[in-house]
């Protein structure tokens, strides 16, 4: 059982296909398929269900996944220690994060991170969808909610305060609501499947959803285009609030949300220095006050 075959197994699980994983590891698809067959022969069970259209983990493959990742991490840590580099961050660091958050707050910091940790290369996956993250596919996960039924370790990165916002032009045209009850007379822009807006005073308003969208960045743009009132994270709306494209609505009626942005990483006895390096780097930049609150 060689390290490259284990890496291939993890990449197929993360990418959902042999060809994409092979490309990531600079292998030909034929070579990758042969390695996968050999690995399955070695472990004695099938790792993936394979069809012409999709590749998915078998039950045994899913159970084996975190152990394969732990073997990789243990080997990397051992090699570094033997080389006298036991605490030096190095290797490929695989991270997934929401697209808009990554573009606004993570990507701009990466040059600084690379300057401090030049031996770490980054494999980033940006998506606003809540991914079906299998433990072992990523070294670090950034999300605005803990993953359900997950054994991942959590570190809070920052609070994710939500507020109601609208464009000044919309409020000038339709009026500014004075209480949550007034929202029923307004155009409202909501994320898909959100049916009620809940407030800390106990009110739960079934607002008329004039527009619904499944993307937070698109929602902000729609609000800037005077389409109505909507809920936004302060981190996402901060630049629009500073520039005056958006203003807070009903500031005396805070929303009943308790959301934070979390760092999640696999729960293992050995955590690679590269993971700790990125965690410490991000915590220094987001705590005690995140950049959007400064």
C-alpha atoms as a printed R data frame, in Angstrom:
    type eleno elety resid chain resno       x      y       z
1   ATOM     1    CA   UNK     A     1   0.000  0.000   0.000
2   ATOM     2    CA   UNK     A     2   1.883  3.077  -1.241
3   ATOM     3    CA   UNK     A     3   1.340  6.703  -0.311
4   ATOM     4    CA   UNK     A     4   0.407  7.815  -3.835
5   ATOM     5    CA   UNK     A     5  -2.417  5.267  -4.009
6   ATOM     6    CA   UNK     A     6  -3.732  6.490  -0.661
7   ATOM     7    CA   UNK     A     7  -3.587 10.088  -1.906
8   ATOM     8    CA   UNK     A     8  -5.443  8.998  -5.029
9   ATOM     9    CA   UNK     A     9  -8.149  7.372  -2.917
10  ATOM    10    CA   UNK     A    10  -8.632 10.611  -0.942
11  ATOM    11    CA   UNK     A    11  -8.719 12.768  -4.074
12  ATOM    12    CA   UNK     A    12 -11.310 10.537  -5.776
13  ATOM    13    CA   UNK     A    13 -13.469 10.799  -2.649
14  ATOM    14    CA   UNK     A    14 -13.084 14.585  -2.658
15  ATOM    15    CA   UNK     A    15 -13.533 15.154  -6.396
16  ATOM    16    CA   UNK     A    16 -16.121 12.478  -7.121
17  ATOM    17    CA   UNK     A    17 -14.304 11.076 -10.123
18  ATOM    18    CA   UNK     A    18 -11.165  9.203 -11.152
19  ATOM    19    CA   UNK     A    19 -10.204 11.509 -14.022
20  ATOM    20    CA   UNK     A    20 -10.349 14.701 -11.941
21  ATOM    21    CA   UNK     A    21  -8.371 13.077  -9.125
22  ATOM    22    CA   UNK     A    22  -5.810 11.760 -11.597
23  ATOM    23    CA   UNK     A    23  -5.338 15.242 -13.025
24  ATOM    24    CA   UNK     A    24  -4.800 16.669  -9.532
25  ATOM    25    CA   UNK     A    25  -2.012 14.154  -8.930
26  ATOM    26    CA   UNK     A    26  -0.484 14.369 -12.437
27  ATOM    27    CA   UNK     A    27  -1.484 10.797 -13.280
28  ATOM    28    CA   UNK     A    28  -3.069  9.435 -16.433
29  ATOM    29    CA   UNK     A    29  -6.634  8.140 -15.994
30  ATOM    30    CA   UNK     A    30  -5.459  4.629 -16.922
31  ATOM    31    CA   UNK     A    31  -2.682  4.706 -14.337
32  ATOM    32    CA   UNK     A    32  -5.073  6.043 -11.703
33  ATOM    33    CA   UNK     A    33  -7.628  3.305 -12.413
34  ATOM    34    CA   UNK     A    34  -4.929  0.636 -12.189
35  ATOM    35    CA   UNK     A    35  -3.711  2.027  -8.873
36  ATOM    36    CA   UNK     A    36  -7.248  2.069  -7.498
37  ATOM    37    CA   UNK     A    37  -7.802 -1.579  -8.481
38  ATOM    38    CA   UNK     A    38  -4.496 -2.547  -6.854
39  ATOM    39    CA   UNK     A    39  -5.397 -0.645  -3.672
40  ATOM    40    CA   UNK     A    40  -8.766 -2.416  -3.469
41  ATOM    41    CA   UNK     A    41  -7.004 -5.745  -3.880
42  ATOM    42    CA   UNK     A    42  -4.600 -4.810  -1.074
43  ATOM    43    CA   UNK     A    43  -7.268 -3.734   1.450
44  ATOM    44    CA   UNK     A    44  -9.566 -6.598   0.476
45  ATOM    45    CA   UNK     A    45 -12.767 -4.652  -0.218
46  ATOM    46    CA   UNK     A    46 -14.241 -2.290  -2.782
47  ATOM    47    CA   UNK     A    47 -13.678  1.375  -2.030
48  ATOM    48    CA   UNK     A    48 -16.023  2.895  -4.621
49  ATOM    49    CA   UNK     A    49 -19.199  2.151  -6.494
50  ATOM    50    CA   UNK     A    50 -18.335  2.966 -10.097
51  ATOM    51    CA   UNK     A    51 -20.676  3.610 -13.010
52  ATOM    52    CA   UNK     A    52 -20.119  5.337 -16.342
53  ATOM    53    CA   UNK     A    53 -21.468  8.567 -14.854
54  ATOM    54    CA   UNK     A    54 -20.519  8.638 -11.195
55  ATOM    55    CA   UNK     A    55 -18.159  7.393  -8.520
56  ATOM    56    CA   UNK     A    56 -19.317  7.116  -4.907
57  ATOM    57    CA   UNK     A    57 -17.841  5.651  -1.761
58  ATOM    58    CA   UNK     A    58 -18.974  2.221  -0.670
59  ATOM    59    CA   UNK     A    59 -19.864  1.736   2.976
60  ATOM    60    CA   UNK     A    60 -16.443  0.169   3.532
61  ATOM    61    CA   UNK     A    61 -14.766  2.968   1.600
62  ATOM    62    CA   UNK     A    62 -16.446  5.620   3.708
63  ATOM    63    CA   UNK     A    63 -15.386  3.834   6.894
64  ATOM    64    CA   UNK     A    64 -11.792  3.538   5.609
65  ATOM    65    CA   UNK     A    65 -11.526  7.188   4.527
66  ATOM    66    CA   UNK     A    66 -10.537  8.841   7.853
67  ATOM    67    CA   UNK     A    67  -7.987  6.104   8.533
68  ATOM    68    CA   UNK     A    68  -6.390  6.649   5.125
69  ATOM    69    CA   UNK     A    69  -6.152 10.370   5.835
70  ATOM    70    CA   UNK     A    70  -4.630  9.654   9.248
71  ATOM    71    CA   UNK     A    71  -2.035  7.371   7.667
72  ATOM    72    CA   UNK     A    72  -1.053 10.130   5.235
73  ATOM    73    CA   UNK     A    73  -0.803 12.727   7.991
74  ATOM    74    CA   UNK     A    74   1.153 10.404  10.276
75  ATOM    75    CA   UNK     A    75   3.609  9.542   7.514
76  ATOM    76    CA   UNK     A    76   4.098 13.205   6.573
77  ATOM    77    CA   UNK     A    77   4.662 14.174  10.198
78  ATOM    78    CA   UNK     A    78   7.112 11.304  10.696
79  ATOM    79    CA   UNK     A    79   9.095 12.181   7.582
80  ATOM    80    CA   UNK     A    80   9.280 15.821   8.668
81  ATOM    81    CA   UNK     A    81  10.495 14.818  12.120
82  ATOM    82    CA   UNK     A    82  13.218 12.572  10.696
83  ATOM    83    CA   UNK     A    83  14.333 15.388   8.423
84  ATOM    84    CA   UNK     A    84  14.546 17.714  11.399
85  ATOM    85    CA   UNK     A    85  11.508 19.691  10.244
86  ATOM    86    CA   UNK     A    86   9.016 18.434  12.813
87  ATOM    87    CA   UNK     A    87   7.316 21.773  13.375
88  ATOM    88    CA   UNK     A    88   7.703 23.287   9.919
89  ATOM    89    CA   UNK     A    89   4.509 23.732   7.933
90  ATOM    90    CA   UNK     A    90   4.755 22.119   4.513
91  ATOM    91    CA   UNK     A    91   2.790 20.130   1.977
92  ATOM    92    CA   UNK     A    92  -0.559 20.583   0.254
93  ATOM    93    CA   UNK     A    93  -3.264 22.172   2.437
94  ATOM    94    CA   UNK     A    94  -6.775 21.444   1.150
95  ATOM    95    CA   UNK     A    95  -9.418 23.979   2.219
96  ATOM    96    CA   UNK     A    96 -13.087 24.469   1.363
97  ATOM    97    CA   UNK     A    97 -15.005 27.667   2.153
98  ATOM    98    CA   UNK     A    98 -18.021 29.733   1.036
99  ATOM    99    CA   UNK     A    99 -17.221 31.434  -2.256
100 ATOM   100    CA   UNK     A   100 -18.104 34.999  -1.335
101 ATOM   101    CA   UNK     A   101 -16.388 34.806   2.070
102 ATOM   102    CA   UNK     A   102 -13.287 33.345   0.495
103 ATOM   103    CA   UNK     A   103 -13.078 35.994  -2.208
104 ATOM   104    CA   UNK     A   104 -13.629 38.875   0.215
105 ATOM   105    CA   UNK     A   105 -11.596 37.831   3.265
106 ATOM   106    CA   UNK     A   106  -9.408 34.764   2.656
107 ATOM   107    CA   UNK     A   107  -7.925 35.233  -0.822
108 ATOM   108    CA   UNK     A   108  -6.569 38.734   0.011
109 ATOM   109    CA   UNK     A   109  -4.549 37.260   2.928
110 ATOM   110    CA   UNK     A   110  -2.908 34.392   1.064
111 ATOM   111    CA   UNK     A   111   0.152 36.310  -0.117
112 ATOM   112    CA   UNK     A   112   0.952 37.085   3.511
113 ATOM   113    CA   UNK     A   113   0.399 33.459   4.522
114 ATOM   114    CA   UNK     A   114   2.663 32.262   1.709
115 ATOM   115    CA   UNK     A   115   5.379 34.697   2.775
116 ATOM   116    CA   UNK     A   116   5.357 33.156   6.259
117 ATOM   117    CA   UNK     A   117   4.893 29.545   5.103
118 ATOM   118    CA   UNK     A   118   6.457 29.182   1.642
119 ATOM   119    CA   UNK     A   119   6.566 25.363   1.849
120 ATOM   120    CA   UNK     A   120   2.763 25.107   2.053
121 ATOM   121    CA   UNK     A   121   0.828 24.927  -1.210
122 ATOM   122    CA   UNK     A   122  -2.925 25.490  -1.219
123 ATOM   123    CA   UNK     A   123  -5.750 23.560  -2.841
124 ATOM   124    CA   UNK     A   124  -8.877 25.732  -2.449
125 ATOM   125    CA   UNK     A   125 -12.521 24.869  -3.126
126 ATOM   126    CA   UNK     A   126 -14.884 27.869  -3.047
127 ATOM   127    CA   UNK     A   127 -18.602 27.153  -2.929
128 ATOM   128    CA   UNK     A   128 -21.616 28.841  -1.302
129 ATOM   129    CA   UNK     A   129 -23.401 25.505  -1.265
130 ATOM   130    CA   UNK     A   130 -23.154 23.403   1.903
131 ATOM   131    CA   UNK     A   131 -20.946 20.615   0.632
132 ATOM   132    CA   UNK     A   132 -21.378 16.997   1.628
133 ATOM   133    CA   UNK     A   133 -17.962 17.015   3.256
134 ATOM   134    CA   UNK     A   134 -16.588 13.577   4.042
135 ATOM   135    CA   UNK     A   135 -14.006 13.629   6.813
136 ATOM   136    CA   UNK     A   136 -10.574 13.273   5.260
137 ATOM   137    CA   UNK     A   137 -11.313 15.014   1.964
138 ATOM   138    CA   UNK     A   138 -10.192 18.395   3.336
139 ATOM   139    CA   UNK     A   139  -7.628 19.514   5.878
140 ATOM   140    CA   UNK     A   140  -9.619 22.598   6.869
141 ATOM   141    CA   UNK     A   141 -13.240 23.640   6.366
142 ATOM   142    CA   UNK     A   142 -14.586 27.181   6.772
143 ATOM   143    CA   UNK     A   143 -18.364 27.316   7.241
144 ATOM   144    CA   UNK     A   144 -20.941 29.587   8.874
145 ATOM   145    CA   UNK     A   145 -22.505 26.633  10.682
146 ATOM   146    CA   UNK     A   146 -21.135 23.424  12.205
147 ATOM   147    CA   UNK     A   147 -21.706 20.393  10.005
148 ATOM   148    CA   UNK     A   148 -24.494 18.152  11.291
149 ATOM   149    CA   UNK     A   149 -23.475 14.802  12.757
150 ATOM   150    CA   UNK     A   150 -19.794 15.582  12.319
151 ATOM   151    CA   UNK     A   151 -16.853 14.415  14.403
152 ATOM   152    CA   UNK     A   152 -14.779 17.341  13.173
153 ATOM   153    CA   UNK     A   153 -13.026 19.615  15.638
154 ATOM   154    CA   UNK     A   154 -14.357 23.209  15.773
155 ATOM   155    CA   UNK     A   155 -12.734 26.585  16.386
156 ATOM   156    CA   UNK     A   156 -14.824 29.739  16.216
157 ATOM   157    CA   UNK     A   157 -13.355 32.209  13.752
158 ATOM   158    CA   UNK     A   158 -15.820 35.098  14.139
159 ATOM   159    CA   UNK     A   159 -19.435 35.977  14.863
160 ATOM   160    CA   UNK     A   160 -21.703 36.139  11.834
161 ATOM   161    CA   UNK     A   161 -24.128 38.943  12.738
162 ATOM   162    CA   UNK     A   162 -27.223 39.255  10.493
163 ATOM   163    CA   UNK     A   163 -29.181 42.453   9.886
164 ATOM   164    CA   UNK     A   164 -32.010 43.726   7.677
165 ATOM   165    CA   UNK     A   165 -30.834 46.010   4.878
166 ATOM   166    CA   UNK     A   166 -32.203 47.867   1.868
167 ATOM   167    CA   UNK     A   167 -31.043 50.528  -0.576
168 ATOM   168    CA   UNK     A   168 -31.766 54.161   0.342
169 ATOM   169    CA   UNK     A   169 -33.562 54.594  -2.989
170 ATOM   170    CA   UNK     A   170 -35.946 51.717  -2.218
171 ATOM   171    CA   UNK     A   171 -36.771 53.177   1.210
172 ATOM   172    CA   UNK     A   172 -37.302 56.610  -0.281
173 ATOM   173    CA   UNK     A   173 -39.772 55.169  -2.772
174 ATOM   174    CA   UNK     A   174 -41.685 52.805  -0.486
175 ATOM   175    CA   UNK     A   175 -41.035 54.181   2.996
176 ATOM   176    CA   UNK     A   176 -39.025 52.891   5.926
177 ATOM   177    CA   UNK     A   177 -40.704 50.247   8.117
178 ATOM   178    CA   UNK     A   178 -41.011 51.246  11.777
179 ATOM   179    CA   UNK     A   179 -41.741 47.786  13.205
180 ATOM   180    CA   UNK     A   180 -41.429 44.190  11.956
181 ATOM   181    CA   UNK     A   181 -45.187 44.161  11.273
182 ATOM   182    CA   UNK     A   182 -44.655 46.785   8.550
183 ATOM   183    CA   UNK     A   183 -42.612 44.295   6.491
184 ATOM   184    CA   UNK     A   184 -45.784 42.667   5.161
185 ATOM   185    CA   UNK     A   185 -46.345 45.828   3.110
186 ATOM   186    CA   UNK     A   186 -42.895 45.729   1.515
187 ATOM   187    CA   UNK     A   187 -41.051 43.893  -1.220
188 ATOM   188    CA   UNK     A   188 -38.748 41.363   0.421
189 ATOM   189    CA   UNK     A   189 -35.782 39.468  -1.000
190 ATOM   190    CA   UNK     A   190 -35.078 36.171   0.724
191 ATOM   191    CA   UNK     A   191 -32.777 33.209   0.452
192 ATOM   192    CA   UNK     A   192 -34.586 30.197  -0.927
193 ATOM   193    CA   UNK     A   193 -36.566 28.123   1.580
194 ATOM   194    CA   UNK     A   194 -36.556 30.851   4.266
195 ATOM   195    CA   UNK     A   195 -40.238 31.343   5.082
196 ATOM   196    CA   UNK     A   196 -40.119 33.490   8.232
197 ATOM   197    CA   UNK     A   197 -37.936 36.242   9.634
198 ATOM   198    CA   UNK     A   198 -37.583 35.881  13.405
199 ATOM   199    CA   UNK     A   199 -36.776 38.701  15.832
200 ATOM   200    CA   UNK     A   200 -35.386 38.694  19.357
201 ATOM   201    CA   UNK     A   201 -38.601 40.293  20.650
202 ATOM   202    CA   UNK     A   202 -40.379 37.042  19.822
203 ATOM   203    CA   UNK     A   203 -41.997 38.086  16.555
204 ATOM   204    CA   UNK     A   204 -41.874 35.759  13.566
205 ATOM   205    CA   UNK     A   205 -42.980 37.523  10.400
206 ATOM   206    CA   UNK     A   206 -44.105 35.642   7.306
207 ATOM   207    CA   UNK     A   207 -42.868 38.232   4.862
208 ATOM   208    CA   UNK     A   208 -44.065 38.430   1.264
209 ATOM   209    CA   UNK     A   209 -41.188 37.008  -0.763
210 ATOM   210    CA   UNK     A   210 -41.247 39.185  -3.850
211 ATOM   211    CA   UNK     A   211 -37.911 37.641  -4.841
212 ATOM   212    CA   UNK     A   212 -36.126 34.475  -3.753
213 ATOM   213    CA   UNK     A   213 -32.585 33.418  -4.612
214 ATOM   214    CA   UNK     A   214 -30.227 30.654  -3.476
215 ATOM   215    CA   UNK     A   215 -27.019 32.706  -3.568
216 ATOM   216    CA   UNK     A   216 -25.976 35.242  -0.917
217 ATOM   217    CA   UNK     A   217 -23.899 37.359  -3.282
218 ATOM   218    CA   UNK     A   218 -26.786 37.582  -5.741
219 ATOM   219    CA   UNK     A   219 -29.129 38.570  -2.900
220 ATOM   220    CA   UNK     A   220 -26.866 41.489  -1.969
221 ATOM   221    CA   UNK     A   221 -26.761 42.680  -5.576
222 ATOM   222    CA   UNK     A   222 -30.549 42.504  -5.801
223 ATOM   223    CA   UNK     A   223 -30.889 44.627  -2.666
224 ATOM   224    CA   UNK     A   224 -28.447 47.175  -4.083
225 ATOM   225    CA   UNK     A   225 -30.633 47.312  -7.200
226 ATOM   226    CA   UNK     A   226 -33.561 48.588  -5.094
227 ATOM   227    CA   UNK     A   227 -35.566 45.361  -5.257
228 ATOM   228    CA   UNK     A   228 -36.555 45.295  -1.607
229 ATOM   229    CA   UNK     A   229 -35.525 44.512   1.975
230 ATOM   230    CA   UNK     A   230 -33.487 41.464   2.903
231 ATOM   231    CA   UNK     A   231 -31.328 39.799   5.543
232 ATOM   232    CA   UNK     A   232 -27.574 39.979   5.075
233 ATOM   233    CA   UNK     A   233 -24.504 38.977   7.027
234 ATOM   234    CA   UNK     A   234 -22.600 42.063   8.133
235 ATOM   235    CA   UNK     A   235 -19.393 40.582   6.692
236 ATOM   236    CA   UNK     A   236 -20.991 40.318   3.254
237 ATOM   237    CA   UNK     A   237 -22.736 43.695   3.313
238 ATOM   238    CA   UNK     A   238 -20.006 45.712   5.069
239 ATOM   239    CA   UNK     A   239 -18.615 47.413   1.961
240 ATOM   240    CA   UNK     A   240 -22.112 48.231   0.697
241 ATOM   241    CA   UNK     A   241 -22.994 49.707   4.094
242 ATOM   242    CA   UNK     A   242 -19.820 51.810   4.184
243 ATOM   243    CA   UNK     A   243 -20.398 53.110   0.658
244 ATOM   244    CA   UNK     A   244 -24.079 53.882   1.280
245 ATOM   245    CA   UNK     A   245 -25.399 51.420  -1.305
246 ATOM   246    CA   UNK     A   246 -27.254 49.726   1.558
247 ATOM   247    CA   UNK     A   247 -28.489 50.916   4.957
248 ATOM   248    CA   UNK     A   248 -29.674 48.971   7.983
249 ATOM   249    CA   UNK     A   249 -33.426 48.609   8.434
250 ATOM   250    CA   UNK     A   250 -35.146 48.171  11.824
251 ATOM   251    CA   UNK     A   251 -31.929 48.484  13.878
252 ATOM   252    CA   UNK     A   252 -34.006 48.567  17.086
253 ATOM   253    CA   UNK     A   253 -35.435 45.122  16.297
254 ATOM   254    CA   UNK     A   254 -32.462 42.721  16.090
255 ATOM   255    CA   UNK     A   255 -32.936 39.412  14.359
256 ATOM   256    CA   UNK     A   256 -32.966 36.227  16.392
257 ATOM   257    CA   UNK     A   257 -29.921 34.557  14.906
258 ATOM   258    CA   UNK     A   258 -26.972 32.958  16.631
259 ATOM   259    CA   UNK     A   259 -24.591 32.190  13.810
260 ATOM   260    CA   UNK     A   260 -20.814 32.078  13.725
261 ATOM   261    CA   UNK     A   261 -18.117 31.336  11.190
262 ATOM   262    CA   UNK     A   262 -16.280 28.162  12.131
263 ATOM   263    CA   UNK     A   263 -13.002 26.478  11.339
264 ATOM   264    CA   UNK     A   264 -13.482 22.717  11.179
265 ATOM   265    CA   UNK     A   265 -10.755 20.122  10.865
266 ATOM   266    CA   UNK     A   266 -10.507 16.349  11.279
267 ATOM   267    CA   UNK     A   267 -10.349 14.966  14.800
268 ATOM   268    CA   UNK     A   268  -7.108 13.027  14.861
269 ATOM   269    CA   UNK     A   269  -4.352 12.396  17.360
270 ATOM   270    CA   UNK     A   270  -1.839 14.042  15.010
271 ATOM   271    CA   UNK     A   271  -2.670 17.297  13.251
272 ATOM   272    CA   UNK     A   272  -0.182 18.374  10.594
273 ATOM   273    CA   UNK     A   273   1.758 21.603  11.207
274 ATOM   274    CA   UNK     A   274   0.345 23.055   7.971
275 ATOM   275    CA   UNK     A   275  -3.182 22.900   9.462
276 ATOM   276    CA   UNK     A   276  -2.153 24.572  12.699
277 ATOM   277    CA   UNK     A   277  -0.256 27.210  10.710
278 ATOM   278    CA   UNK     A   278  -3.379 28.229   8.775
279 ATOM   279    CA   UNK     A   279  -5.620 28.126  11.862
280 ATOM   280    CA   UNK     A   280  -3.257 30.373  13.827
281 ATOM   281    CA   UNK     A   281  -2.865 32.687  10.828
282 ATOM   282    CA   UNK     A   282  -6.631 33.137  10.442
283 ATOM   283    CA   UNK     A   283  -7.316 33.556  14.155
284 ATOM   284    CA   UNK     A   284  -4.752 36.376  14.324
285 ATOM   285    CA   UNK     A   285  -6.583 38.233  11.555
286 ATOM   286    CA   UNK     A   286 -10.184 37.652  12.624
287 ATOM   287    CA   UNK     A   287  -9.971 37.952  16.412
288 ATOM   288    CA   UNK     A   288 -10.831 39.628  18.664
289 ATOM   289    CA   UNK     A   289 -12.555 41.915  16.132
290 ATOM   290    CA   UNK     A   290 -13.181 40.665  12.568
291 ATOM   291    CA   UNK     A   291 -12.178 42.968   9.697
292 ATOM   292    CA   UNK     A   292 -15.776 43.872   8.749
293 ATOM   293    CA   UNK     A   293 -16.438 45.224  12.250
294 ATOM   294    CA   UNK     A   294 -13.375 47.488  12.331
